[in-house]
Amino acid sequence: REIFNNIDADHSGEIDLEELGVAMKLLGREMAPEAVKEMMAKFDKDGDGNLDMDEFVALMSEK
């Protein structure tokens, strides 16, 4: 949860596309914007354009 909260820069309770891109960069994974969009689409199970805590955990578990 601490990692999630650090990535959630605006403290909205969800990680948006920009925050996900920054997170990948901080984790040493430079990704093209299109690749970040694809990752978001894959793990954004409810389709709201953001990753909630459960969706983020699923993403981190796969990587």
PDB file of C-alpha atoms in Angstrom:
ATOM      1  CA  ARG A   1       0.000   0.000   0.000  1.00  0.00           C
ATOM      2  CA  GLU A   2       2.882   2.387   0.738  1.00  0.00           C
ATOM      3  CA  ILE A   3       4.231   1.989  -2.807  1.00  0.00           C
ATOM      4  CA  PHE A   4       0.741   2.555  -4.223  1.00  0.00           C
ATOM      5  CA  ASN A   5       0.314   5.706  -2.126  1.00  0.00           C
ATOM      6  CA  ASN A   6       3.702   7.046  -3.251  1.00  0.00           C
ATOM      7  CA  ILE A   7       2.804   6.517  -6.912  1.00  0.00           C
ATOM      8  CA  ASP A   8      -0.662   8.057  -6.443  1.00  0.00           C
ATOM      9  CA  ALA A   9       0.730  11.602  -6.590  1.00  0.00           C
ATOM     10  CA  ASP A  10      -2.653  13.348  -6.463  1.00  0.00           C
ATOM     11  CA  HIS A  11      -3.905  11.087  -3.638  1.00  0.00           C
ATOM     12  CA  SER A  12      -7.046  10.202  -5.572  1.00  0.00           C
ATOM     13  CA  GLY A  13      -6.948   6.582  -4.428  1.00  0.00           C
ATOM     14  CA  GLU A  14      -6.224   5.477  -7.993  1.00  0.00           C
ATOM     15  CA  ILE A  15      -3.230   5.534 -10.320  1.00  0.00           C
ATOM     16  CA  ASP A  16      -3.819   7.341 -13.591  1.00  0.00           C
ATOM     17  CA  LEU A  17      -1.936   6.945 -16.863  1.00  0.00           C
ATOM     18  CA  GLU A  18       0.621   9.662 -16.098  1.00  0.00           C
ATOM     19  CA  GLU A  19       1.295   8.289 -12.610  1.00  0.00           C
ATOM     20  CA  LEU A  20       1.744   4.789 -14.055  1.00  0.00           C
ATOM     21  CA  GLY A  21       4.300   6.097 -16.556  1.00  0.00           C
ATOM     22  CA  VAL A  22       6.245   7.836 -13.790  1.00  0.00           C
ATOM     23  CA  ALA A  23       6.110   4.672 -11.668  1.00  0.00           C
ATOM     24  CA  MET A  24       7.531   2.528 -14.464  1.00  0.00           C
ATOM     25  CA  LYS A  25      10.326   5.055 -14.956  1.00  0.00           C
ATOM     26  CA  LEU A  26      11.142   4.995 -11.226  1.00  0.00           C
ATOM     27  CA  LEU A  27      11.236   1.196 -11.364  1.00  0.00           C
ATOM     28  CA  GLY A  28      13.840   1.429 -14.127  1.00  0.00           C
ATOM     29  CA  ARG A  29      11.453   0.530 -16.938  1.00  0.00           C
ATOM     30  CA  GLU A  30      11.487   3.257 -19.555  1.00  0.00           C
ATOM     31  CA  MET A  31       8.327   2.681 -21.570  1.00  0.00           C
ATOM     32  CA  ALA A  32       6.910   4.430 -24.602  1.00  0.00           C
ATOM     33  CA  PRO A  33       3.604   6.182 -23.878  1.00  0.00           C
ATOM     34  CA  GLU A  34       1.783   3.645 -26.054  1.00  0.00           C
ATOM     35  CA  ALA A  35       3.205   0.753 -24.006  1.00  0.00           C
ATOM     36  CA  VAL A  36       2.030   2.418 -20.784  1.00  0.00           C
ATOM     37  CA  LYS A  37      -1.455   2.804 -22.329  1.00  0.00           C
ATOM     38  CA  GLU A  38      -1.486  -0.887 -23.261  1.00  0.00           C
ATOM     39  CA  MET A  39      -0.435  -1.861 -19.744  1.00  0.00           C
ATOM     40  CA  MET A  40      -3.181   0.328 -18.280  1.00  0.00           C
ATOM     41  CA  ALA A  41      -5.782  -1.229 -20.585  1.00  0.00           C
ATOM     42  CA  LYS A  42      -4.676  -4.753 -19.666  1.00  0.00           C
ATOM     43  CA  PHE A  43      -4.941  -4.255 -15.897  1.00  0.00           C
ATOM     44  CA  ASP A  44      -7.774  -1.704 -15.688  1.00  0.00           C
ATOM     45  CA  LYS A  45     -10.436  -4.365 -15.156  1.00  0.00           C
ATOM     46  CA  ASP A  46     -13.306  -1.956 -14.446  1.00  0.00           C
ATOM     47  CA  GLY A  47     -12.446   0.214 -17.466  1.00  0.00           C
ATOM     48  CA  ASP A  48     -12.432   3.522 -15.600  1.00  0.00           C
ATOM     49  CA  GLY A  49      -9.042   4.597 -16.977  1.00  0.00           C
ATOM     50  CA  ASN A  50      -7.287   4.268 -13.617  1.00  0.00           C
ATOM     51  CA  LEU A  51      -5.776   1.485 -11.536  1.00  0.00           C
ATOM     52  CA  ASP A  52      -7.212   0.923  -8.088  1.00  0.00           C
ATOM     53  CA  MET A  53      -5.245  -0.906  -5.419  1.00  0.00           C
ATOM     54  CA  ASP A  54      -6.350  -4.404  -6.512  1.00  0.00           C
ATOM     55  CA  GLU A  55      -5.584  -3.697 -10.180  1.00  0.00           C
ATOM     56  CA  PHE A  56      -2.164  -2.295  -9.243  1.00  0.00           C
ATOM     57  CA  VAL A  57      -1.357  -5.373  -7.154  1.00  0.00           C
ATOM     58  CA  ALA A  58      -2.284  -7.569 -10.142  1.00  0.00           C
ATOM     59  CA  LEU A  59       0.041  -5.541 -12.377  1.00  0.00           C
ATOM     60  CA  MET A  60       2.932  -5.717  -9.923  1.00  0.00           C
ATOM     61  CA  SER A  61       2.411  -9.443  -9.375  1.00  0.00           C
ATOM     62  CA  GLU A  62       2.812 -10.130 -13.083  1.00  0.00           C
ATOM     63  CA  LYS A  63       5.996  -8.102 -13.594  1.00  0.00           C
TER      64      LYS A  63
END
